[in-house]
Coordinates of C-alpha atoms in Angstrom, one line a residue:
M7 CA 4.9 247.8 -67.9
E8 CA 1.6 246.5 -69.2
G9 CA 0.3 250.1 -69.5
Q10 CA 3.3 251.2 -71.5
I11 CA 2.9 248.3 -73.9
S12 CA -0.8 249.0 -74.3
K13 CA 0.1 252.6 -75.2
I14 CA 2.5 251.4 -77.9
Y15 CA -0.2 249.2 -79.4
R16 CA -3.2 251.4 -78.7
L17 CA -6.2 250.9 -80.9
T18 CA -5.6 252.3 -84.3
D19 CA -8.0 250.3 -86.4
G20 CA -11.2 250.4 -84.3
N21 CA -12.9 247.2 -83.3
L22 CA -10.6 245.1 -85.6
E23 CA -7.9 245.3 -82.9
Y24 CA -10.2 243.4 -80.5
L25 CA -10.8 240.7 -83.0
R26 CA -8.1 239.2 -85.4
T27 CA -8.2 240.5 -88.9
N28 CA -5.2 242.8 -88.9
L29 CA -3.0 240.7 -86.6
K30 CA -1.4 238.5 -89.3
N31 CA 1.9 240.4 -89.0
I32 CA 2.5 239.5 -85.4
P33 CA 5.4 237.1 -85.3
I34 CA 4.4 233.5 -84.6
L35 CA 7.1 233.4 -81.9
E36 CA 5.1 235.9 -79.8
Y37 CA 2.1 233.5 -79.9
L38 CA 4.2 230.5 -79.1
K39 CA 5.8 232.3 -76.1
N40 CA 2.6 233.5 -74.5
D41 CA -0.1 231.0 -75.5
P42 CA 0.8 228.5 -72.6
L43 CA 0.5 231.4 -70.1
G44 CA -3.0 232.1 -71.3
Y45 CA -4.0 228.6 -70.2
I46 CA -1.8 228.1 -67.1
S47 CA -3.2 230.8 -64.9
G48 CA -2.5 231.7 -61.3
I49 CA -5.1 229.1 -60.4
S50 CA -2.6 226.5 -61.6
I51 CA 0.4 228.1 -60.0
L52 CA -1.2 228.1 -56.5
G53 CA -3.7 225.3 -57.0
M54 CA -1.5 222.5 -58.5
P55 CA 1.2 222.6 -55.7
A56 CA -1.6 222.5 -53.1
E57 CA -3.2 219.6 -55.0
I58 CA 0.0 217.5 -55.1
Y59 CA 0.8 218.3 -51.4
T60 CA -2.7 217.3 -50.2
Y61 CA -3.7 214.5 -52.5
G62 CA -0.5 213.2 -54.1
T63 CA 0.9 213.0 -57.6
Q64 CA -2.0 211.4 -59.4
F65 CA -3.2 214.7 -60.7
W66 CA 0.1 215.1 -62.5
M67 CA -1.0 212.5 -65.0
I68 CA -3.3 215.1 -66.7
I69 CA -0.3 215.7 -69.0
T70 CA -0.9 212.2 -70.6
S71 CA -3.9 213.5 -72.5
E72 CA -2.3 216.8 -73.8
G73 CA -0.8 215.2 -76.9
L74 CA -4.0 213.6 -78.0
V75 CA -5.8 216.9 -77.5
S76 CA -3.5 218.7 -79.8
I77 CA -3.9 216.0 -82.5
T78 CA -7.7 216.1 -82.2
M79 CA -7.8 219.9 -82.4
A80 CA -5.4 220.1 -85.4
M81 CA -7.1 217.4 -87.4
A82 CA -10.8 217.7 -86.5
Y83 CA -11.7 221.2 -85.2
L84 CA -9.2 223.9 -86.2
P85 CA -9.4 223.3 -90.1
V86 CA -13.2 224.1 -90.0
F87 CA -12.7 227.4 -88.3
Y88 CA -9.6 228.4 -90.4
K89 CA -11.5 227.5 -93.6
L90 CA -14.4 229.7 -92.7
Q91 CA -12.2 232.6 -91.3
I92 CA -15.0 233.7 -89.0
T93 CA -14.7 236.4 -86.4
T94 CA -15.9 234.4 -83.4
S95 CA -16.1 230.7 -83.0
Y96 CA -19.8 231.0 -82.2
E97 CA -20.5 232.4 -85.6
Y98 CA -20.1 228.8 -86.7
L99 CA -23.2 227.8 -84.8
N100 CA -25.2 230.3 -86.8
L101 CA -23.8 229.0 -90.1
R102 CA -24.3 225.3 -89.1
F103 CA -27.6 225.7 -87.2
N104 CA -29.3 229.1 -86.7
Q105 CA -29.1 232.3 -84.8
T106 CA -30.8 230.9 -81.7
V107 CA -28.2 228.1 -81.3
R108 CA -25.4 230.8 -81.8
L109 CA -27.0 232.9 -79.1
L110 CA -27.1 229.9 -76.7
G111 CA -23.4 229.1 -77.4
S112 CA -22.4 232.7 -76.9
I113 CA -24.3 233.0 -73.6
M114 CA -22.7 229.8 -72.3
F115 CA -19.3 231.0 -73.2
L116 CA -19.9 234.3 -71.4
M117 CA -21.2 232.4 -68.3
K118 CA -18.1 230.3 -68.3
M119 CA -15.8 233.3 -68.4
M120 CA -17.8 235.2 -65.8
L121 CA -17.3 232.2 -63.4
Y122 CA -13.7 231.7 -64.3
I123 CA -12.3 235.3 -64.2
P124 CA -13.2 236.0 -60.6
I125 CA -11.2 232.9 -59.5
V126 CA -8.3 234.2 -61.7
I127 CA -8.4 237.6 -59.9
Y128 CA -8.6 236.0 -56.5
V129 CA -5.4 234.0 -56.9
P130 CA -2.8 236.9 -57.1
A131 CA -4.7 238.8 -54.4
L132 CA -4.4 235.8 -52.1
A133 CA -0.7 235.4 -52.9
F134 CA 0.0 239.2 -52.4
S135 CA -2.0 239.1 -49.1
Q136 CA 0.0 236.2 -47.9
V137 CA 3.3 237.9 -48.7
T138 CA 2.6 241.4 -47.6
G139 CA -0.3 241.1 -45.1
I140 CA -2.5 243.5 -47.0
N141 CA -6.1 242.6 -47.2
L142 CA -6.9 240.8 -50.4
H143 CA -10.1 242.8 -50.9
L144 CA -7.9 245.9 -51.3
V145 CA -5.6 244.2 -53.8
T146 CA -8.4 242.8 -56.1
P147 CA -9.6 246.1 -57.5
V148 CA -6.0 247.1 -58.4
V149 CA -5.4 243.9 -60.3
C150 CA -8.6 244.4 -62.3
V151 CA -8.0 248.1 -63.1
V152 CA -4.5 247.4 -64.5
C153 CA -5.8 244.6 -66.7
I154 CA -8.9 246.6 -67.9
F155 CA -6.6 249.5 -68.7
Y156 CA -4.2 247.7 -71.1
T157 CA -6.9 245.5 -72.6
T158 CA -9.1 248.5 -73.3
L159 CA -6.3 250.6 -74.7
G160 CA -4.5 248.1 -76.8
G161 CA -6.9 245.3 -77.8
L162 CA -5.6 241.8 -78.8
K163 CA -2.3 243.1 -80.0
A164 CA -1.5 244.5 -76.6
V165 CA -2.7 241.3 -74.9
V166 CA -0.3 239.3 -77.1
W167 CA 2.8 241.4 -76.4
T168 CA 2.1 241.9 -72.6
D169 CA 1.5 238.1 -72.3
T170 CA 5.0 237.6 -73.8
V171 CA 6.6 239.8 -71.1
Q172 CA 4.5 238.2 -68.4
T173 CA 5.5 234.7 -69.6
V174 CA 9.2 235.6 -69.0
V175 CA 8.4 236.9 -65.5
M176 CA 6.3 233.9 -64.5
V177 CA 8.7 231.2 -65.8
G178 CA 11.6 233.1 -64.2
A179 CA 9.8 233.2 -60.9
L180 CA 8.9 229.5 -61.0
M181 CA 12.5 228.5 -61.9
V182 CA 13.9 230.5 -59.0
V183 CA 11.5 228.8 -56.5
I184 CA 12.2 225.4 -58.0
T185 CA 16.0 225.8 -57.9
M186 CA 16.1 227.2 -54.3
G187 CA 13.6 224.6 -53.1
T188 CA 15.5 221.7 -54.6
I189 CA 18.7 222.9 -53.0
N190 CA 17.1 223.5 -49.6
G191 CA 15.4 220.2 -49.8
G192 CA 18.7 218.3 -50.1
G193 CA 18.6 217.7 -53.8
F194 CA 16.1 215.9 -56.1
A195 CA 16.7 212.5 -54.7
E196 CA 16.0 213.6 -51.1
V197 CA 12.9 215.5 -52.2
W198 CA 11.6 212.4 -54.0
K199 CA 12.4 210.1 -51.0
R200 CA 10.5 212.3 -48.5
N201 CA 7.5 212.4 -50.8
K202 CA 7.6 208.6 -51.3
D203 CA 7.9 208.0 -47.6
G204 CA 5.0 210.4 -47.1
G205 CA 2.7 208.6 -49.5
R206 CA 2.6 211.3 -52.1
I207 CA 4.0 209.3 -55.1
D208 CA 1.0 207.8 -56.7
F209 CA 0.9 208.0 -60.5
F210 CA -1.1 204.9 -61.6
N211 CA -4.2 204.3 -59.6
L212 CA -6.0 202.2 -62.2
D213 CA -9.3 201.9 -60.3
W214 CA -12.3 202.4 -62.7
D215 CA -14.6 203.7 -59.9
P216 CA -15.9 207.1 -61.3
T217 CA -16.6 208.4 -57.8
I218 CA -12.9 208.4 -56.8
R219 CA -11.7 212.0 -57.0
H220 CA -8.5 211.2 -58.9
T221 CA -7.4 208.0 -60.6
F222 CA -5.3 207.6 -63.7
W223 CA -8.5 207.2 -65.7
T224 CA -10.3 210.2 -64.3
V225 CA -7.4 212.6 -64.8
S226 CA -6.5 211.4 -68.3
I227 CA -10.0 210.8 -69.8
G228 CA -11.5 213.7 -67.9
N229 CA -8.7 216.1 -68.8
Y230 CA -8.9 215.1 -72.4
F231 CA -12.5 216.4 -72.7
A232 CA -11.8 219.5 -70.5
W233 CA -8.7 220.6 -72.5
L234 CA -10.4 219.8 -75.8
A235 CA -13.2 222.2 -74.8
S236 CA -10.6 224.8 -73.6
C237 CA -8.5 224.6 -76.8
S238 CA -10.6 223.4 -79.7
I239 CA -13.7 225.6 -79.5
N240 CA -12.7 228.3 -77.0
Q241 CA -13.0 231.8 -78.5
A242 CA -9.7 232.9 -77.1
M243 CA -7.8 230.0 -78.7
V244 CA -9.6 230.2 -82.0
Q245 CA -9.1 233.9 -82.1
R246 CA -5.3 233.5 -81.8
C247 CA -5.1 230.6 -84.3
L248 CA -7.0 232.4 -86.9
A249 CA -4.6 235.3 -86.6
M250 CA -1.9 233.0 -87.9
P251 CA -1.0 233.6 -91.6
S252 CA -1.5 229.9 -92.5
L253 CA -3.1 226.8 -91.2
A254 CA 0.3 225.2 -90.9
K255 CA 1.5 227.9 -88.6
A256 CA -1.7 227.5 -86.6
H257 CA -0.9 223.8 -86.2
V258 CA 2.6 224.8 -85.0
T259 CA 1.0 227.1 -82.5
V260 CA -1.2 224.3 -81.1
G261 CA 1.8 221.9 -80.9
I262 CA 4.0 224.4 -79.0
L263 CA 1.1 225.4 -76.8
V264 CA 0.7 221.8 -75.6
I265 CA 4.4 221.3 -75.0
G266 CA 4.5 224.5 -73.1
I267 CA 1.5 223.5 -71.0
M268 CA 3.0 220.1 -70.2
M269 CA 6.2 221.8 -69.0
L270 CA 4.4 224.4 -66.9
V271 CA 2.1 221.8 -65.4
S272 CA 5.1 219.7 -64.4
M273 CA 6.8 222.7 -62.9
C274 CA 3.8 223.5 -60.8
C275 CA 3.3 219.9 -59.7
Y276 CA 7.0 219.5 -58.8
M277 CA 6.7 222.6 -56.5
G278 CA 4.1 220.6 -54.6
L279 CA 6.7 217.9 -53.9
L280 CA 9.1 220.6 -52.8
I281 CA 6.6 222.0 -50.3
F282 CA 5.9 218.6 -48.8
A283 CA 9.6 217.8 -48.6
A284 CA 10.0 221.1 -46.6
Y285 CA 7.1 220.5 -44.2
H286 CA 6.9 216.7 -44.1
K287 CA 7.3 216.8 -40.3
C288 CA 5.2 219.9 -39.5
D289 CA 2.1 220.6 -41.7
P290 CA 1.4 224.4 -41.9
V291 CA -2.3 223.9 -42.3
T292 CA -2.7 221.7 -39.2
R293 CA -0.4 223.9 -37.3
G294 CA -2.5 227.0 -38.1
A295 CA 0.2 228.9 -39.9
I296 CA -2.1 229.2 -42.9
L297 CA -5.9 228.8 -43.2
K298 CA -6.2 226.7 -46.4
S299 CA -4.0 224.6 -48.6
D300 CA -4.1 227.1 -51.5
Q301 CA -1.9 229.4 -49.4
L302 CA 0.9 226.8 -49.2
L303 CA 3.0 228.1 -52.1
P304 CA 3.1 231.7 -51.0
Y305 CA 3.9 230.6 -47.4
Y306 CA 6.6 228.3 -48.7
V307 CA 8.1 231.1 -50.9
M308 CA 8.2 233.5 -48.0
D309 CA 9.8 230.8 -45.9
I310 CA 12.7 230.0 -48.2
T311 CA 13.3 233.5 -49.7
S312 CA 12.6 235.8 -46.7
S313 CA 16.4 236.4 -46.3
L314 CA 16.8 237.3 -49.9
P315 CA 15.4 240.8 -50.8
G316 CA 13.4 240.9 -54.0
L317 CA 12.7 237.2 -54.4
P318 CA 9.3 237.2 -52.7
G319 CA 8.4 240.1 -55.0
L320 CA 9.5 238.2 -58.0
F321 CA 7.2 235.3 -57.0
V322 CA 4.3 237.6 -56.5
S323 CA 5.0 239.3 -59.9
G324 CA 5.0 235.8 -61.5
V325 CA 1.6 235.0 -60.0
F326 CA 0.3 238.4 -61.1
S327 CA 1.6 237.9 -64.6
A328 CA -0.2 234.6 -65.0
A329 CA -3.4 236.1 -63.6
L330 CA -3.3 239.2 -65.8
S331 CA -2.6 237.2 -68.8
S332 CA -5.6 234.9 -68.3
M333 CA -7.8 237.8 -67.4
S334 CA -6.8 240.0 -70.3
T335 CA -7.3 237.1 -72.7
G336 CA -10.7 236.4 -71.2
L337 CA -11.8 240.0 -71.3
N338 CA -10.7 240.4 -74.9
S339 CA -12.5 237.3 -76.1
M340 CA -15.6 238.1 -74.1
T341 CA -15.7 241.6 -75.7
G342 CA -15.5 240.1 -79.2
V343 CA -18.3 237.6 -78.5
I344 CA -20.6 240.2 -76.9
F345 CA -20.1 242.7 -79.8
E346 CA -20.2 240.1 -82.7
D347 CA -22.9 237.8 -81.4
L348 CA -25.1 239.8 -79.0
I349 CA -25.0 243.4 -80.3
K350 CA -24.0 243.5 -84.0
P351 CA -26.7 241.1 -85.3
Y352 CA -29.4 243.4 -83.8
I353 CA -28.0 246.7 -85.1
K354 CA -29.7 247.7 -88.3
K355 CA -27.3 250.6 -89.2
P356 CA -23.6 249.6 -89.2
L357 CA -21.5 251.3 -86.6
S358 CA -18.5 253.3 -87.5
E359 CA -15.1 252.0 -86.4
A360 CA -14.8 254.7 -83.8
K361 CA -18.2 254.0 -82.3
A362 CA -17.6 250.2 -82.3
S363 CA -14.2 250.7 -80.6
F364 CA -15.7 252.9 -77.9
L365 CA -18.5 250.4 -77.4
M366 CA -16.0 247.6 -76.9
K367 CA -14.0 249.7 -74.4
V368 CA -17.2 250.2 -72.4
I369 CA -17.9 246.4 -72.5
V370 CA -14.5 245.6 -71.1
V371 CA -15.0 248.0 -68.2
I372 CA -18.4 246.6 -67.4
I373 CA -17.5 242.9 -67.4
G374 CA -14.3 243.6 -65.5
T375 CA -16.2 245.4 -62.8
I376 CA -18.7 242.6 -62.5
C377 CA -15.9 240.1 -62.2
V378 CA -14.4 242.0 -59.3
A379 CA -17.7 242.0 -57.4
M380 CA -17.9 238.2 -57.9
V381 CA -14.5 237.6 -56.2
F382 CA -16.1 237.7 -52.8
L383 CA -17.9 234.4 -53.7
V384 CA -14.7 232.6 -54.5
E385 CA -13.5 232.6 -50.9
K386 CA -16.5 230.4 -49.9
M387 CA -15.5 227.6 -52.3
G388 CA -13.2 224.6 -51.9
A389 CA -9.8 223.9 -53.4
L390 CA -9.0 226.2 -56.4
I391 CA -8.4 223.3 -58.9
Q392 CA -11.7 221.6 -58.2
A393 CA -13.7 224.8 -57.9
S394 CA -12.5 226.1 -61.3
G395 CA -12.9 222.7 -62.9
S396 CA -16.4 222.2 -61.6
L397 CA -17.7 225.6 -62.6
G398 CA -16.0 225.6 -66.0
A399 CA -17.6 222.3 -66.9
I400 CA -21.1 223.8 -66.5
T401 CA -20.7 225.3 -69.9
A402 CA -17.5 223.6 -71.4
G403 CA -19.2 220.2 -71.7
P404 CA -22.4 221.4 -73.4
L405 CA -20.5 223.7 -75.8
L406 CA -18.1 221.0 -76.8
G407 CA -21.1 218.8 -77.4
I408 CA -22.9 221.3 -79.5
F409 CA -19.9 222.0 -81.7
S410 CA -19.1 218.3 -82.1
L411 CA -22.7 217.6 -83.0
G412 CA -22.5 220.2 -85.8
M413 CA -19.1 219.1 -87.1
F414 CA -19.5 215.3 -86.9
F415 CA -23.2 214.6 -87.4
P416 CA -24.6 216.0 -90.7
S417 CA -28.1 214.8 -89.7
A418 CA -28.2 217.0 -86.5
N419 CA -30.6 219.9 -86.8
P420 CA -31.0 223.2 -84.9
L421 CA -33.7 221.9 -82.5
G422 CA -31.5 218.9 -81.6
A423 CA -28.5 221.2 -80.9
L424 CA -30.6 223.6 -78.9
V425 CA -32.3 220.9 -76.7
G426 CA -29.1 219.0 -76.3
G427 CA -27.2 222.1 -75.1
I428 CA -29.9 223.1 -72.7
V429 CA -30.4 219.6 -71.2
S430 CA -26.6 219.1 -70.9
G431 CA -26.1 222.5 -69.3
S432 CA -28.9 221.9 -66.8
L433 CA -27.6 218.5 -65.8
I434 CA -24.0 219.7 -65.2
T435 CA -25.2 222.8 -63.3
W436 CA -27.3 220.6 -61.0
I437 CA -24.4 218.2 -60.4
S438 CA -21.8 220.9 -59.9
I439 CA -23.8 223.2 -57.6
G440 CA -25.3 220.2 -55.7
T441 CA -21.8 218.9 -55.1
Q442 CA -20.5 222.2 -53.9
L443 CA -23.4 222.5 -51.5
Q444 CA -22.8 218.9 -50.2
M445 CA -19.1 219.8 -49.7
A446 CA -20.0 223.0 -47.8
K447 CA -22.2 220.9 -45.5
G448 CA -19.4 218.5 -44.9
L449 CA -21.3 215.6 -46.5
I450 CA -18.6 215.1 -49.1
R451 CA -15.0 214.8 -48.1
F452 CA -12.2 213.4 -50.1
P453 CA -9.5 211.3 -48.4
Q454 CA -6.2 213.3 -48.1
K455 CA -2.7 212.0 -47.9
P456 CA -1.3 211.8 -44.3
V457 CA 0.5 214.7 -42.7
S458 CA 2.8 214.9 -39.7
V459 CA 3.2 217.4 -36.8
E460 CA 6.0 215.6 -35.0
G461 CA 8.5 218.3 -36.0
C462 CA 6.4 221.2 -34.9
P463 CA 7.3 223.3 -31.8
A464 CA 6.7 221.4 -28.5
S465 CA 4.4 224.0 -27.1
W466 CA 2.1 223.8 -30.1
I467 CA 2.1 220.0 -30.0
T468 CA 0.9 220.1 -26.4
E469 CA -2.0 222.4 -27.3
Y470 CA -2.8 220.3 -30.3
L471 CA -3.0 217.1 -28.3
N472 CA -5.3 218.7 -25.7
L473 CA -7.7 219.8 -28.5
A474 CA -7.5 216.3 -30.0
L475 CA -8.3 214.6 -26.7
H476 CA -11.2 216.9 -25.9
P477 CA -13.1 217.4 -29.2
D478 CA -15.9 220.0 -29.3
S479 CA -18.5 217.6 -30.6
T480 CA -19.2 214.0 -31.2
P481 CA -18.8 212.9 -34.8
K482 CA -22.0 212.0 -36.6
T483 CA -22.6 209.1 -39.0
L484 CA -23.6 210.7 -42.3
E485 CA -25.6 209.2 -45.1
P486 CA -23.7 209.0 -48.4
P487 CA -24.9 211.7 -50.9
F488 CA -26.6 211.0 -54.2
V489 CA -24.3 209.1 -56.5
L490 CA -24.0 211.9 -59.1
Y491 CA -22.8 214.3 -56.4
R492 CA -20.0 211.8 -55.7
L493 CA -18.9 211.7 -59.4
S494 CA -15.4 212.9 -59.9
Y495 CA -15.4 216.5 -61.0
M496 CA -12.9 215.6 -63.7
Y497 CA -15.7 213.8 -65.6
Y498 CA -18.1 216.7 -65.7
T499 CA -17.0 218.0 -69.1
A500 CA -17.1 214.5 -70.6
V501 CA -20.6 213.9 -69.2
G502 CA -21.8 217.3 -70.5
C503 CA -20.4 216.8 -73.9
L504 CA -21.8 213.2 -74.4
T505 CA -25.2 214.3 -73.0
A506 CA -25.4 217.2 -75.5
I507 CA -24.5 214.9 -78.4
I508 CA -26.8 212.0 -77.5
V509 CA -29.8 214.2 -76.7
G510 CA -29.1 216.2 -79.8
I511 CA -29.0 213.1 -82.1
I512 CA -32.2 211.7 -80.5
V513 CA -34.1 215.0 -80.8
S514 CA -32.9 215.6 -84.4
Y515 CA -34.1 212.1 -85.4
L516 CA -37.5 212.5 -83.7
S517 CA -38.0 216.0 -85.3
G518 CA -37.2 214.9 -88.8
R519 CA -33.4 215.3 -89.0
N520 CA -31.8 218.2 -90.8
Q521 CA -33.9 219.8 -93.6
H522 CA -30.9 221.5 -95.3
K523 CA -28.0 219.9 -97.0
V524 CA -25.0 220.8 -94.9
H525 CA -22.1 222.5 -96.7
R526 CA -19.0 220.3 -96.4
D527 CA -16.9 223.2 -95.1
L528 CA -19.1 223.2 -92.0
L529 CA -18.1 219.5 -91.3
S530 CA -14.9 218.2 -89.8
P531 CA -12.4 216.9 -92.4
V532 CA -12.4 213.7 -90.4
I533 CA -15.8 212.7 -91.8
H534 CA -15.4 214.1 -95.3
R535 CA -14.6 210.7 -96.7
F536 CA -18.0 209.4 -95.5
L537 CA -20.0 212.2 -97.2
K538 CA -22.1 211.3 -100.3
D539 CA -22.9 213.4 -103.3
E540 CA -20.2 216.0 -102.6
E541 CA -20.4 219.1 -104.8
P542 CA -17.3 220.8 -106.1
V543 CA -16.3 223.9 -104.1
D544 CA -15.4 227.1 -105.9
N545 CA -12.5 228.5 -103.8
N546 CA -13.1 232.0 -105.4
V547 CA -16.5 232.2 -103.8
N548 CA -16.9 233.6 -100.3
I549 CA -17.5 230.5 -98.2
V550 CA -19.5 232.2 -95.4
E551 CA -21.8 234.0 -97.9
S552 CA -22.3 230.8 -99.9
I553 CA -23.4 228.9 -96.8
K554 CA -25.7 231.7 -95.8
L555 CA -27.4 231.6 -99.2
N556 CA -27.7 227.8 -99.1
N557 CA -29.4 228.0 -95.7
L558 CA -32.1 230.4 -96.8

């Protein structure tokens, strides 16, 4: 299906199809229908139910910060990009600072996507392997080839329309699983009772300790910064908002996006309650039916739908749809950034549309192939939600800090932005990788909610008790890891953002502040009232060209 859509919307206007300039005629409804899917990937579909099953409902409270994120984006960040009408969000860094800072931002974005997409590919392969028994390493290349095909052939327009189809499939699959699971679980009241008795219902842990994996504060404050980075400055989101015919419609897109995300997050979290209600007396992981908690949802779906032909396939197609949507959006935005920020500025002779289009197709194939090779590393990591959040924060926090430094602090200069971004990125990389290594060694373990095996087969319980009474080794007393390694991964983006801003301000002050007067269109509307000596703006003059001349 994706291939047929990509043929319909095959590239007709060269590299413009990969960007945004001729997409104004795509109905806003199509963006509204598929935007949430681009942000709720297969990671969420498999990872969130496992998170709720294993650690309880505290993670569900991430939805409390979504509304504030949409308001912040609509009022503070999006108007700047829309006013400038730039091709990539990282072009802003060149206008506000210089080409070096733009290059740093582009490289950080590419690093983030190269770490994120392999996890996205791994998820549907894991689900398909669980349902069919086929080795996931055989499935992974197929997923990637399909996605590369329709992204290469159709560009952003094909991505938008295929995402629309995939949204319908994914939501349909989730609704079927939720409906059947609720019925099989004895109704909503019984599902809730079993989870409450099992200690899963925990929404308001108000402990301020930042080393606790999930509290109300870590998930709400931490998620605010994480989603602000994902929505406000992310190339994929900016690309789609700038394709809207007006800023008002872009605001509507953001609002519907947030509502859609909140609904999909709630659906995924509720499936975690359904899974626990089904296995509250016989944990599949302890029993050995599955190897890791991320396989819980595929296992559960096969359990409740095995007697109904077609439904397991519908579920797998839903997971594939979410993964393909996220991957295609990522490939398309990465292609635009590589071409506009890393190639185009260094080409003296402008490329023809045909050559530019061919070059972008080659870029899509190359980065897609690299991402497939990196899937093998994903298997060695911990829970999907924490792994994706930790790796994403390595660049998300510094990038949010650099953009915020430029939009909210007129005195910030290029050196401050550059040093702030590098220091912030280095800090979060150290914390994230160090934490993953400590977890791999077993030095960091997070307390899980209790599980039961009293309802498992008697023969298995006897074997389990024998193993429990005769352990292979004596437990060792371990020294607590360094305090930053114990910091909740939800805070990584916030720490990265604040570090970039603070270091950037200090370095800018020590190096003589900004030597150029910053054009007001490069600053967030939130601080316009505090600006002095504002010059009248001629709306008939090209803003970007005017800013470039002023910076000379």
